């Protein structure tokens, strides 16, 4: 490209200004990446949700339990392939800030309903034989340095209090990077032994695996009809709808993030638009000379746009590169609170697209101004 | 031959017929050029003089296709430029006109070499051909050893030489110089004029130049005065220029 020297020279015309503009893009794109990752961490559950899974909870709220006796009735409904149940344990390891989710699970059906969580067979078999056994996600194991055979006490204030002791029998991995690897599972039977009598025989929620996702609506309706007018009425929904309503608990995170993102976008646009406008106005005379020499109007527009796009691209890549390095560190610092801080390729691509969009928008008006510039008038001002 | 009262056909390189330029400012009309005629042959060197505001720059802008007249016609090498679209006119300028301005108007972030190369970027020349042309042009203006200098590292006279190299590098049909020595001291002005004379005498360039300075004007073949919107002939002959000596 024979015009590269000209565009390049113009870029470096004012070094401080260039650095500041690149910096604006870098900061904005860093923030963009961070917001995108946080948003994904909150809403990603809905994307990961298996379309063939339903979640059945107590109609009143997820905190209210439902009887274990529903399990066989649900399993008999046509279209249901497997059903499993969970109880939220809500315990603490050593300290309040060491949060991670623990569930009392149904070992018989767990792997049928959650095929994405992979446990080696030998570990799984040890777990089945071990009343106090536990399977823990790879991330949580790594976080606390747990190895197979370790005994870990988990304190609880809900289920009769005290510290419950577990033995790590296995470690599960997700099939894809986004899968949640923070959970801690232990035996429903052990749970039953230790909870107070009034809580025995009650589970937190059922998860149902369907033969085919097309039957979701019908089966969900069949389940809720089955238990209508009982003391424990149910509410059944697809896993994705369930995940979405779970996110809503935190307030409208999506709205908040999109609002912050838009503010960042418009601020960046104003800053860079203003900078480009000033930088073009400063060289009105030079642009007029280029036109006098015979450069076409669209070449002049192209020079201005190329300049603002180059700044956007370099600044944007810089910001995303920093985010790429920083997000794992932030992820570790927030460990457990936001499960999956992953800067994915689509996010990087969106970020670059976003930077280029701002670059094009901020270069467009000054560029059109330069294009429309009347040579004679501009030269008179020199 | 230069002539200012021909209004029929001629075989001159540049033919201007009945040129009018009127500016509208608020509800006032300023008639700058009023039926101006001009013929300039290839290899001519013409100086335009006249009081400030008489329309000298306006005339050069029209001749260079930077502005369009209110009425009249300009043809150069039998191209009628007054009816060209602005895109066509831009292409025409790139091929036929070399501009030299009073304030040099170099691009400050480009080196002397890159400034001179600019017009060649609009051609199909290869990189090495461009290099050759630029080096030739810079050596003609006597700056073959300053190619990597930036404008701020050059004196005014040297900057103007770079500007002249930029104007001649693509070998245009004619050069338009608007007060090329206006910002220079006497010595630099003399050097620039010597260079322009050499371009005319040795390289056969056609030059149209505006100046306020009678000493500078005296070096042209013909001096024309812009008065009341038309050109009138001065008293200089070609012989006296030659007698004055080409440096
Ligand atoms: N764009 C414009 N709008 C209105 N009037 C203009 C415009 N350009 C030039 N003029 C007027 O036209 C007249 C001629 O201007 P021009 O610049 O051609 O004069 P000049 O002979 O080059 O003067 P100088 O010697 O000062 O350079 C002046 O009165 C000027 O004010
Ligand atoms: Mg003038």
GROMACS .gro file of C-alpha atoms and ligand atoms in nm, chain A residues 380, chain B residues 52-53 55-58 102 178-179 210 212, ligand 2:
model
   13
  380UNK     CA    1  -0.693   3.113   0.164
  434UNK     CA    2  -0.380   4.334  -0.356
  435UNK     CA    3  -0.735   4.217  -0.415
  437UNK     CA    4  -0.783   3.892  -0.850
  438UNK     CA    5  -0.441   3.738  -0.920
  439UNK     CA    6  -0.495   3.438  -0.693
  440UNK     CA    7  -0.847   3.404  -0.827
  484UNK     CA    8   0.382   3.132  -0.118
  560UNK     CA    9   0.144   3.221  -0.643
  561UNK     CA   10   0.402   3.459  -0.498
  592UNK     CA   11   0.198   3.590  -0.950
  594UNK     CA   12   0.423   4.175  -0.606
  631LIG    MG1   13  -0.325   3.642  -0.389
   0.00000   0.00000   0.00000
